[in-house]
XYZ file of C-alpha atoms in Angstrom:
717
model
C -23.260 25.258 18.771
C -22.312 28.674 18.003
C -22.725 29.672 14.653
C -19.851 29.456 12.751
C -20.193 33.394 11.678
C -19.836 34.176 15.558
C -17.162 31.841 15.713
C -15.209 33.848 13.135
C -15.691 37.210 14.839
C -14.751 35.945 18.096
C -11.578 34.539 16.842
C -10.445 37.465 15.639
C -10.857 39.687 18.568
C -9.744 37.298 20.065
C -6.266 37.470 17.851
C -6.464 40.849 17.420
C -6.466 41.782 21.353
C -3.879 39.169 21.624
C -1.533 40.523 19.216
C -1.745 44.369 20.411
C -2.542 45.800 17.265
C -5.061 47.349 16.128
C -8.261 45.527 13.985
C -7.780 48.188 11.280
C -3.801 46.915 10.896
C -4.683 43.731 9.768
C -6.460 43.903 6.752
C -7.825 40.041 6.716
C -10.549 40.047 3.774
C -10.105 36.161 3.390
C -7.689 34.869 6.229
C -10.945 35.874 8.612
C -12.456 32.360 7.054
C -9.691 30.313 8.052
C -10.122 28.114 11.091
C -6.428 26.291 11.372
C -8.407 24.202 14.366
C -10.584 21.783 11.424
C -8.761 18.997 11.438
C -7.621 18.889 15.327
C -10.070 17.509 16.889
C -10.618 13.319 16.348
C -13.487 11.858 14.422
C -14.803 9.193 16.731
C -18.433 8.343 15.278
C -18.298 4.968 14.219
C -21.700 5.966 11.718
C -18.479 7.829 10.126
C -15.421 5.768 10.133
C -17.542 2.407 9.695
C -16.339 1.011 12.422
C -16.149 1.500 15.741
C -12.584 2.466 17.304
C -10.974 0.062 19.808
C -9.542 0.908 22.819
C -6.713 3.524 22.445
C -7.184 4.102 18.980
C -7.891 7.620 17.966
C -8.775 8.249 14.034
C -6.045 8.616 11.637
C -8.565 12.284 10.636
C -7.544 15.325 10.406
C -4.047 14.734 11.506
C -2.737 19.077 10.625
C -1.436 21.581 12.643
C -2.920 24.614 13.781
C 0.306 26.761 14.155
C 2.084 29.797 12.098
C 3.180 28.900 8.873
C 3.808 31.248 5.745
C 3.120 28.926 2.378
C 5.561 25.963 1.413
C 7.857 27.206 4.585
C 10.925 25.700 6.182
C 9.446 26.788 9.474
C 6.031 25.779 10.694
C 6.126 26.720 14.208
C 3.304 25.029 16.063
C 2.257 23.679 19.485
C 2.770 20.041 20.888
C 0.605 18.155 23.190
C 1.646 14.338 22.137
C 4.753 12.822 20.611
C 4.282 10.467 18.479
C 1.454 11.901 17.067
C 0.500 13.099 13.192
C 0.826 16.286 13.609
C 1.881 16.739 16.984
C -1.039 19.091 18.376
C -4.851 17.355 19.195
C -7.456 19.090 20.017
C -8.719 16.592 23.298
C -5.266 16.846 24.552
C -5.215 19.602 27.290
C -1.365 19.866 28.206
C 1.051 21.682 25.686
C 4.690 20.279 25.551
C 6.230 22.719 23.913
C 6.510 24.350 20.912
C 8.418 23.103 17.273
C 9.040 24.462 14.478
C 8.841 22.261 11.583
C 5.624 20.673 10.269
C 4.069 17.826 7.888
C 1.465 15.257 9.767
C 2.925 12.284 9.102
C 3.592 11.343 12.351
C 7.674 12.857 12.040
C 9.459 16.185 12.518
C 7.967 18.623 14.686
C 11.659 19.066 15.391
C 13.672 21.948 18.033
C 10.722 22.216 20.954
C 10.689 24.894 22.776
C 8.394 26.057 25.851
C 8.606 28.814 28.348
C 8.310 28.390 32.002
C 8.584 29.812 35.390
C 8.849 27.532 38.732
C 8.421 23.664 36.694
C 7.901 21.313 38.494
C 9.814 18.027 37.261
C 7.731 17.338 34.627
C 7.790 19.956 32.365
C 4.163 21.105 30.003
C 1.511 23.102 31.230
C -2.089 22.844 30.774
C -4.636 25.501 28.714
C -7.700 26.301 27.797
C -9.348 26.575 24.411
C -11.062 29.598 25.946
C -7.088 31.046 25.995
C -5.910 29.757 23.101
C -6.413 31.470 18.896
C -4.562 31.295 15.637
C -5.217 32.903 11.862
C -2.787 32.330 9.189
C 0.766 33.739 10.358
C 0.061 32.976 13.901
C -1.074 30.935 17.023
C -1.777 32.611 20.774
C -2.196 30.566 23.748
C -2.174 31.251 27.611
C 0.359 28.609 30.073
C -2.265 28.053 32.933
C 0.848 26.280 34.917
C 3.462 28.481 33.943
C 1.291 31.579 33.719
C 2.574 32.653 30.447
C 1.029 34.084 27.584
C 2.636 32.966 24.389
C 2.125 34.689 20.881
C 3.917 32.939 17.564
C 4.411 34.111 14.151
C 7.196 32.862 11.228
C 8.520 33.944 8.416
C 9.621 31.062 5.394
C 13.128 30.378 7.544
C 12.516 31.567 11.096
C 9.812 31.807 14.163
C 8.982 34.418 16.422
C 8.302 33.766 19.451
C 6.524 36.340 22.357
C 6.616 35.211 26.269
C 4.153 37.242 28.965
C 5.776 36.254 31.774
C 2.997 36.857 35.011
C 6.082 36.534 36.922
C 8.708 38.380 35.874
C 11.638 37.026 38.647
C 11.246 33.492 37.670
C 11.722 33.523 33.623
C 12.671 30.668 32.048
C 13.119 28.637 28.357
C 13.349 24.741 27.800
C 14.532 23.581 24.789
C 13.492 19.709 24.619
C 15.740 18.900 22.478
C 16.155 15.283 22.793
C 11.942 14.742 22.022
C 10.517 15.430 18.245
C 8.027 13.140 16.502
C 11.699 11.809 14.897
C 13.849 10.022 17.066
C 16.534 11.548 18.191
C 19.955 10.929 18.204
C 22.194 13.590 19.489
C 21.850 17.399 19.954
C 23.151 19.835 21.209
C 23.290 23.526 22.478
C 25.588 26.457 23.541
C 24.851 30.132 24.864
C 27.083 32.551 22.236
C 27.498 35.959 24.045
C 25.088 37.370 27.063
C 21.271 36.776 24.480
C 22.061 34.297 21.939
C 21.931 30.401 21.472
C 23.118 28.045 18.695
C 22.771 24.796 18.241
C 21.400 21.492 16.137
C 18.622 18.628 16.629
C 19.424 15.313 14.557
C 16.962 13.165 14.179
C 17.476 11.509 10.347
C 18.303 15.143 8.540
C 20.429 17.435 11.155
C 17.908 21.037 12.094
C 20.653 23.256 13.339
C 19.564 26.679 14.809
C 20.585 30.290 16.260
C 17.798 32.138 18.495
C 18.533 35.536 19.730
C 16.772 36.958 22.971
C 15.934 40.376 23.838
C 17.030 39.437 27.386
C 20.001 38.437 29.023
C 20.728 34.905 29.633
C 21.411 34.235 33.335
C 22.847 30.355 32.866
C 22.660 27.637 30.473
C 21.617 24.433 32.528
C 22.309 21.394 30.447
C 21.263 17.998 31.287
C 22.761 14.924 29.365
C 23.292 16.737 26.720
C 23.127 14.751 23.405
C 20.947 12.204 25.182
C 17.846 10.431 24.792
C 16.455 11.450 28.111
C 18.292 14.800 28.381
C 17.190 19.174 28.093
C 18.410 22.352 28.504
C 16.925 25.105 30.397
C 17.970 29.106 29.939
C 17.221 30.843 32.482
C 17.119 34.573 32.373
C 17.744 37.723 34.212
C 14.964 39.685 35.848
C 13.285 42.163 34.091
C 9.691 43.438 32.946
C 8.851 43.616 29.364
C 7.661 40.800 27.427
C 10.537 38.351 25.977
C 11.021 37.774 22.587
C 12.770 35.254 21.130
C 14.103 34.913 17.705
C 15.103 31.948 15.815
C 15.891 30.426 12.413
C 16.456 27.403 11.479
C 18.583 25.805 8.506
C 19.728 22.093 7.602
C 22.883 23.134 6.517
C 24.551 24.832 9.207
C 24.531 27.290 12.269
C 26.097 29.832 10.259
C 23.219 29.947 8.395
C 20.724 29.540 10.476
C 21.901 32.673 11.779
C 21.933 34.400 8.712
C 18.237 33.139 7.629
C 17.291 35.072 11.013
C 19.585 38.685 10.052
C 17.292 38.207 6.817
C 14.183 37.392 7.432
C 13.627 38.948 10.883
C 16.247 41.347 11.969
C 15.171 44.181 13.714
C 11.616 43.926 12.914
C 9.251 43.552 15.712
C 6.767 41.084 16.189
C 3.724 42.648 14.951
C 5.493 44.046 11.297
C 6.436 39.791 10.970
C 3.088 38.895 11.912
C 1.322 41.157 9.271
C 3.808 40.280 7.074
C 2.786 36.924 7.507
C -0.852 37.554 7.237
C -0.907 39.450 4.297
C 1.374 36.941 1.999
C -1.571 34.529 3.045
C -4.173 37.613 2.024
C -2.706 37.799 -1.195
C -3.013 33.713 -1.732
C -6.082 33.348 -0.421
C -7.228 36.044 -2.930
C -6.296 34.623 -6.281
C -9.435 32.871 -5.591
C -12.395 35.178 -4.532
C -16.015 33.375 -3.881
C -19.287 34.879 -3.090
C -22.610 33.275 -2.781
C -21.833 30.186 0.045
C -23.188 29.679 3.472
C -20.713 30.943 6.189
C -19.125 27.065 6.819
C -19.244 26.381 2.948
C -16.995 30.105 3.095
C -15.283 28.836 6.537
C -14.257 25.912 4.969
C -13.277 26.452 1.107
C -10.731 29.223 2.760
C -9.069 26.585 5.176
C -9.169 23.969 2.697
C -6.896 26.709 0.568
C -4.764 27.568 3.392
C -4.114 23.947 4.474
C -3.138 23.118 0.622
C 0.191 25.476 0.454
C 1.645 23.899 3.747
C 3.611 21.765 2.089
C 5.763 21.131 -0.076
C 8.566 22.519 2.342
C 11.452 25.277 1.435
C 14.752 23.460 1.970
C 16.900 25.676 0.722
C 18.459 29.059 2.693
C 18.551 32.856 2.095
C 22.399 32.291 0.306
C 21.172 29.517 -2.028
C 22.439 25.910 -0.047
C 20.621 23.235 0.768
C 21.574 19.521 1.574
C 21.533 17.231 -1.467
C 20.392 13.662 -1.668
C 24.064 12.669 -1.399
C 24.108 14.879 2.081
C 26.495 17.354 0.519
C 26.262 21.148 0.758
C 25.691 22.556 -2.681
C 24.087 25.797 -4.388
C 23.266 24.983 -7.664
C 20.785 28.421 -7.572
C 16.968 26.235 -7.643
C 14.868 26.894 -4.509
C 15.152 23.584 -2.800
C 12.422 22.454 -1.531
C 10.865 18.384 -0.145
C 9.827 15.863 -2.121
C 6.040 16.558 -2.903
C 3.492 13.905 -0.671
C 3.322 12.263 -4.255
C 0.836 9.544 -3.072
C -1.857 11.474 -2.020
C -1.414 14.874 -3.865
C -0.729 14.202 -7.587
C -4.418 13.708 -7.865
C -5.162 17.363 -6.958
C -3.063 19.294 -4.620
C -0.103 19.014 -7.007
C -2.069 20.731 -9.734
C -3.553 23.453 -7.813
C -0.029 24.248 -6.648
C 0.838 24.517 -9.897
C -2.200 26.870 -11.316
C -1.595 29.105 -7.749
C 2.178 29.596 -7.050
C 3.635 28.296 -10.689
C 7.503 29.179 -9.475
C 7.190 27.052 -6.513
C 6.136 24.149 -8.314
C 8.865 24.834 -11.014
C 11.024 24.988 -7.998
C 9.696 21.664 -6.706
C 10.274 19.552 -10.001
C 14.146 21.195 -10.032
C 14.313 19.935 -6.437
C 13.103 16.594 -7.993
C 15.333 17.167 -11.174
C 18.142 17.471 -8.744
C 17.717 13.843 -6.616
C 17.301 12.472 -9.978
C 20.830 13.848 -10.898
C 22.395 12.586 -7.814
C 20.633 9.219 -7.586
C 19.248 8.077 -11.300
C 15.760 8.033 -10.457
C 13.472 10.779 -10.112
C 12.235 10.242 -6.415
C 8.227 9.088 -4.950
C 6.324 9.057 -2.413
C 5.117 5.682 -0.096
C 4.069 3.884 -3.745
C 3.646 4.134 -6.858
C 5.867 6.728 -9.190
C 3.594 9.329 -9.783
C 6.177 11.938 -9.531
C 5.271 11.391 -13.225
C 1.791 12.770 -12.862
C 2.802 15.696 -11.203
C 5.880 16.459 -13.687
C 4.074 15.932 -16.646
C 0.485 17.895 -15.824
C 2.651 20.655 -14.338
C 4.110 20.605 -18.626
C 1.344 20.379 -19.787
C -0.127 23.352 -18.093
C 3.162 25.595 -19.413
C 5.213 25.323 -16.977
C 8.531 24.214 -18.835
C 11.205 26.714 -17.841
C 13.121 23.727 -16.898
C 14.883 21.124 -18.169
C 12.397 18.612 -19.683
C 14.522 16.286 -21.590
C 16.998 15.866 -19.162
C 13.868 14.961 -16.589
C 12.210 12.756 -19.194
C 15.270 10.790 -18.976
C 15.055 10.145 -15.709
C 11.183 9.549 -15.439
C 12.029 7.020 -18.231
C 14.968 4.940 -16.056
C 11.905 5.136 -13.402
C 9.542 3.311 -15.503
C 12.096 0.685 -16.456
C 15.141 0.221 -14.677
C 15.134 -2.017 -11.660
C 16.252 -0.918 -8.364
C 14.746 2.386 -8.698
C 11.158 4.332 -7.990
C 9.277 1.455 -9.193
C 9.660 -1.821 -7.241
C 9.054 -5.004 -8.991
C 8.980 -3.077 -12.628
C 11.213 -5.475 -14.908
C 8.164 -8.135 -13.717
C 5.385 -5.605 -14.729
C 7.484 -5.044 -18.322
C 7.679 -9.108 -18.840
C 4.099 -9.870 -18.046
C 2.032 -6.915 -17.599
C 1.038 -6.914 -13.995
C 2.872 -7.436 -10.855
C 1.777 -10.644 -9.319
C 0.497 -11.725 -5.195
C 1.185 -14.800 -3.379
C -0.822 -17.182 -2.520
C -2.055 -16.587 1.235
C -4.572 -19.084 2.590
C -5.682 -16.075 5.038
C -4.781 -13.113 4.537
C -5.109 -10.182 6.921
C -5.319 -6.445 6.872
C -1.442 -6.752 8.275
C -0.248 -9.084 5.449
C 3.148 -8.134 3.515
C 3.072 -8.518 -0.086
C 3.564 -6.657 -3.242
C 0.178 -4.428 -3.106
C 0.416 -6.267 -6.878
C -3.067 -5.238 -7.813
C -2.536 -1.227 -6.625
C 0.877 -1.016 -8.389
C -0.348 -2.289 -12.083
C -3.021 0.178 -11.566
C -1.002 2.843 -10.734
C 2.089 2.484 -13.017
C -0.254 1.609 -16.230
C -1.388 5.778 -15.320
C 2.479 6.825 -14.041
C 2.934 5.129 -18.031
C 0.309 7.458 -19.273
C 1.509 10.069 -17.717
C 5.217 9.677 -18.809
C 4.057 8.850 -22.667
C 2.598 12.074 -22.516
C 5.879 14.040 -22.323
C 7.095 12.140 -25.229
C 4.987 12.876 -27.049
C 5.343 16.256 -27.046
C 8.957 15.554 -27.014
C 8.187 13.655 -30.472
C 9.905 10.034 -28.880
C 7.569 8.213 -30.900
C 8.919 5.264 -29.921
C 8.974 5.400 -26.502
C 5.332 6.600 -26.655
C 3.837 3.658 -28.005
C 5.472 1.350 -25.820
C 4.411 3.446 -22.921
C 0.856 3.592 -23.856
C 0.624 0.079 -24.924
C 1.742 -0.297 -21.492
C -0.914 2.175 -19.865
C -3.369 -0.399 -20.894
C -1.492 -3.536 -18.443
C -4.579 -2.198 -15.741
C -6.871 -4.187 -18.196
C -4.970 -7.182 -17.089
C -5.881 -6.807 -13.328
C -9.629 -7.163 -13.789
C -11.459 -10.302 -13.622
C -14.642 -10.051 -15.145
C -15.933 -12.619 -13.303
C -15.841 -11.226 -10.799
C -15.886 -8.071 -12.154
C -13.496 -6.392 -9.952
C -9.582 -5.774 -9.989
C -7.984 -8.994 -8.357
C -4.757 -10.558 -7.276
C -3.386 -12.611 -10.337
C -0.439 -15.289 -8.993
C 2.432 -16.122 -10.448
C 1.296 -17.881 -12.965
C -1.449 -16.173 -14.377
C -4.376 -17.524 -11.996
C -6.532 -15.736 -9.663
C -6.057 -14.963 -6.282
C -8.229 -17.716 -4.522
C -8.536 -16.168 -1.368
C -10.741 -13.153 -2.300
C -12.862 -11.234 -0.358
C -13.322 -7.802 -2.587
C -14.268 -5.816 0.696
C -11.823 -6.895 2.703
C -9.249 -4.237 3.334
C -5.418 -5.008 2.954
C -2.692 -2.120 3.560
C 0.100 -4.162 1.261
C -1.851 -7.104 0.349
C -2.806 -7.050 -3.270
C -3.832 -3.808 -2.651
C -2.457 -0.400 -0.994
C -4.869 0.762 1.277
C -7.608 -0.109 0.036
C -10.294 -3.258 -0.520
C -11.112 -4.157 -4.369
C -14.460 -2.022 -4.388
C -11.955 1.240 -3.526
C -9.774 0.483 -6.589
C -11.920 -1.391 -9.223
C -12.586 2.301 -11.166
C -9.227 3.248 -11.239
C -8.181 4.369 -14.829
C -8.616 8.077 -15.084
C -6.393 7.874 -18.132
C -8.717 5.688 -20.127
C -12.171 5.957 -18.890
C -13.510 4.790 -22.219
C -11.748 0.875 -21.735
C -12.306 0.811 -17.974
C -16.081 0.949 -18.766
C -16.437 -1.559 -21.815
C -14.446 -3.700 -19.410
C -17.787 -3.670 -17.505
C -19.842 -4.773 -20.211
C -21.023 -0.907 -21.007
C -22.376 2.458 -19.509
C -25.067 0.095 -17.787
C -22.823 -2.424 -16.286
C -20.283 0.040 -15.032
C -23.560 2.656 -13.744
C -25.009 -0.533 -11.591
C -20.938 -1.653 -10.662
C -20.340 1.930 -9.343
C -24.021 2.540 -7.752
C -22.758 -0.244 -5.487
C -19.948 0.984 -4.570
C -21.690 3.679 -2.887
C -24.289 1.800 -1.680
C -23.418 -1.462 -0.148
C -22.674 -0.632 3.588
C -19.410 -1.121 4.969
C -18.516 -3.912 7.264
C -18.375 -2.532 10.517
C -15.841 -5.940 11.348
C -12.639 -4.631 8.624
C -11.214 -2.230 10.474
C -7.897 -0.494 8.889
C -7.296 2.521 11.041
C -6.437 4.410 7.420
C -9.517 2.450 5.809
C -12.371 5.378 7.423
C -14.933 7.521 6.259
C -17.269 5.658 4.164
C -20.021 6.257 2.044
C -21.192 2.319 1.392
C -17.805 0.818 0.398
C -16.454 4.240 -1.085
C -13.989 5.578 1.511
C -13.209 9.684 1.679
C -11.154 9.333 4.464
C -8.011 7.868 2.252
C -7.074 8.489 -1.444
C -7.211 5.643 -3.487
C -10.709 6.045 -4.433
C -11.092 10.053 -4.920
C -11.794 10.017 -8.678
C -14.842 7.314 -8.062
C -17.399 10.443 -7.479
C -16.704 11.814 -10.973
C -16.632 8.561 -12.688
C -20.451 8.954 -13.591
C -19.507 11.923 -15.422
C -17.834 9.569 -17.992
C -21.314 8.107 -18.482
C -23.356 10.764 -18.874
C -24.614 10.926 -15.462
C -23.759 14.287 -14.134
C -26.298 14.199 -11.410
C -25.031 11.060 -9.543
C -21.529 12.413 -9.704
C -22.682 15.789 -7.844
C -25.249 14.106 -5.553
C -22.303 11.887 -3.842
C -20.479 15.089 -4.076
C -22.351 17.439 -2.282
C -23.375 14.796 0.442
C -19.322 14.408 1.082
C -18.604 18.195 0.673
C -22.037 18.590 3.652
C -21.324 15.719 5.637
C -17.810 15.067 5.997
C -16.066 18.558 6.029
C -16.013 20.039 9.388
C -17.960 17.728 10.983
C -18.621 16.836 15.112
C -20.330 19.126 17.565
C -17.377 21.751 16.969
C -17.158 21.764 13.072
C -13.616 20.625 14.045
C -13.204 17.331 12.527
C -11.926 16.245 8.754
C -13.593 12.891 7.310
C -9.688 11.673 6.912
C -5.858 12.296 7.237
C -5.743 15.797 4.933
C -2.249 14.076 3.738
C 0.179 17.662 2.692
C -3.051 19.294 1.681
C -4.594 16.562 -0.342
C -7.910 16.197 1.476
C -8.341 19.774 1.520
C -7.699 20.996 -2.014
C -10.017 18.077 -3.325
C -12.534 19.973 -1.375
C -10.862 23.519 -3.126
C -12.025 21.382 -6.293
C -14.919 20.173 -5.529
C -16.420 23.036 -4.552
C -15.803 25.392 -7.788
C -17.018 22.898 -9.826
C -13.766 22.307 -11.703
C -12.083 19.134 -10.872
C -8.455 17.717 -12.812
C -9.868 14.374 -12.807
C -6.489 13.003 -15.012
C -3.908 15.187 -13.328
C -1.663 14.763 -16.128
C -4.178 15.961 -18.656
C -4.534 19.600 -18.749
C -8.518 19.813 -18.496
C -11.125 19.988 -16.190
C -14.405 17.648 -15.109
C -17.109 20.607 -14.467
C -19.564 20.004 -12.063
C -21.724 22.580 -10.082
C -20.051 24.709 -7.491
C -21.550 25.237 -4.328
C -20.958 29.232 -4.620
C -23.155 31.267 -6.560
C -19.713 33.209 -8.327
C -16.159 32.179 -8.215
C -13.398 34.648 -8.989
C -10.456 32.724 -9.760
C -7.041 35.367 -10.860
C -5.065 32.935 -12.974
C -1.145 33.407 -12.394
C -0.383 35.002 -15.602
C -3.441 38.235 -14.729
C -6.638 37.094 -16.036
C -9.673 36.112 -14.763
C -11.526 33.200 -14.609
C -15.639 33.859 -13.411
C -17.420 30.706 -12.957
C -21.084 31.261 -12.435
C -25.076 29.195 -11.783
C -28.026 31.574 -12.067
C -29.997 28.940 -10.815
C -30.342 27.145 -7.469
C -30.444 23.664 -8.310
C -27.754 20.775 -7.931
C -28.521 18.789 -11.750
C -26.076 20.441 -14.272
C -27.880 20.458 -17.155
C -25.159 22.794 -19.089
C -22.399 24.707 -19.753
C -21.515 27.481 -21.209
C -17.678 28.506 -22.035
C -17.635 32.562 -22.499
C -21.477 32.111 -23.503
C -20.878 29.307 -26.557
C -22.366 25.980 -25.725
C -19.633 23.587 -24.496
C -19.550 20.483 -25.951
C -19.208 17.619 -22.907
C -18.531 18.192 -18.956
C -14.768 18.970 -19.589
C -13.097 22.352 -19.990
C -9.449 22.742 -21.540
C -6.600 24.265 -19.381
C -6.553 26.788 -22.272
C -8.937 28.529 -19.754
C -6.507 29.612 -17.110
C -4.628 31.032 -19.627
C -6.943 33.457 -21.734
C -9.421 33.860 -19.152
C -13.125 34.100 -19.280
C -16.560 32.482 -18.186
C -17.711 29.156 -17.149
C -22.166 29.092 -16.831
C -22.875 26.480 -14.894
C -27.293 26.084 -16.117
C -28.960 23.970 -13.237
C -32.809 22.799 -12.142
């Protein structure tokens, strides 16, 4: 296997040659460490997964895209090899079907597919080789073998820039495959504007408009079954010898806005200029954290994960400020509007990282969620739980407070108390102190129910989160009510089995109980009893007491990481096991840090080191991840863990200190201060923490460090 260093150098050489730009112009101090292909390869090893993949399955690992994007942009311009796949691109595939302009990695989006073709057959798509493919933040390049076209892509916040170098200049065509996306397309349209421009839309849930300009004249536009599922549009260009350049602006509001976005962000700028601007934007962001002393693999993985932590949520307002609100109206409220965060995943760590490095984005994300709440009556969530409560409370307590906190708080109170909104079964939760589970004789992975145990645990934490806002605002009555409710996690703890266990409506425990069996939503959400039974990040002393104290808690936690996974228990996203612990999915990601609360940091460190070394950048080519990146949560877990700071309870403005994998970390805070983290020794067992030269009590440091700057020195043995 090639060394990581030589691989990086090889990639950078390819990128430079492909772009036709002198290497000196790139200024790639940190982007050179990013490998956007990490996470695109399939994870197949049953020893890592915990089970053998059934025939026809692809593991839900990685599901990331390698194409061009700016931080939190509207446009993610990336190759498509498989519609219906997680992020559109699968490393093992050999045919590119198009280049799409939106992405997240959750089996959706991948809108406005465009593909340069030359002498196409009945089916569109071209073979390609990874040997003639390269990428970097804000750039992607590939050679299409069947069409003999070299494709280079770059992008701005709201626009994509394509450059096509055709070998056959006498037959240059561009496919707009508008009937396809990862969302089901219900309608689409395209029309020619003047001699060298196109405009239209694609509708699949959301309606996405585009305006595209070309540097070549259009000879004809052939449309087959416009608006239909089997249709497409084929643009034939006039003969010419220079590379074809396609500039395309997007908007979720209108064609006019798409054109305005394109003109404002690209206009007459060259491909090289746009690409350099993208590189420098990423250089600025990545340079906020500078590391020294890691191995080449660790440095590459760190900056690749830092990069992936800033691709979602995505921008949705146009340069003129307009966006489509939750009522599907075109509005301009003065905020920069973003999609909702992937909250069930990202509240744990990614949303914290977003606020630490780009607080203005976090501020606008909160304002965007508040705008949704104003229109619907509830702050939105994603997938499960009510974790906007934690993300908003955490940002507020860390000093991001230039928004209507009182109005936002009132909406969060509605979430916490009103049925029919963000929290299903909230009435039962309030009345009983838990959400019940039906008594089913033989539940299986797919059994549908309330995920009552997971909801009870998560709502308890969400109650705690809202309570912290109540406390700061002086709402004593709601603070007391919510803090009392935050103890509801205890109501699903079964002392006879020492697990979080489903309860029937009458209060009895679910009889058919197997703590190792994973469910998608029966009792637990994408987890088994082992994986949820250590979740009370807001009240770890109370949780430890349930287990009989530190010794009982330690014994149970040891078993989480050592009891072998049963390979017959197969749930596609409950995978990549360390014992019963699942690194490949989010519900137990706090568990490795839990030893800290019983003064056993060496056990935490041993597990963290194993995960970072063995479950990130794995496989023969180092391109596999242990689970879905889930809009950056998996990546930000690595970022925090590798730096030696982790937001165990994302609501609380403090961080667990562990041993970083780097000798020195310099973190430039958002207000211009610098935090320096050093570990003079080579040991991995933490023995002391000093902040600004003074011995720190315990293993937590306050967020005040990010306000004042300072040094954290970690003693090891």
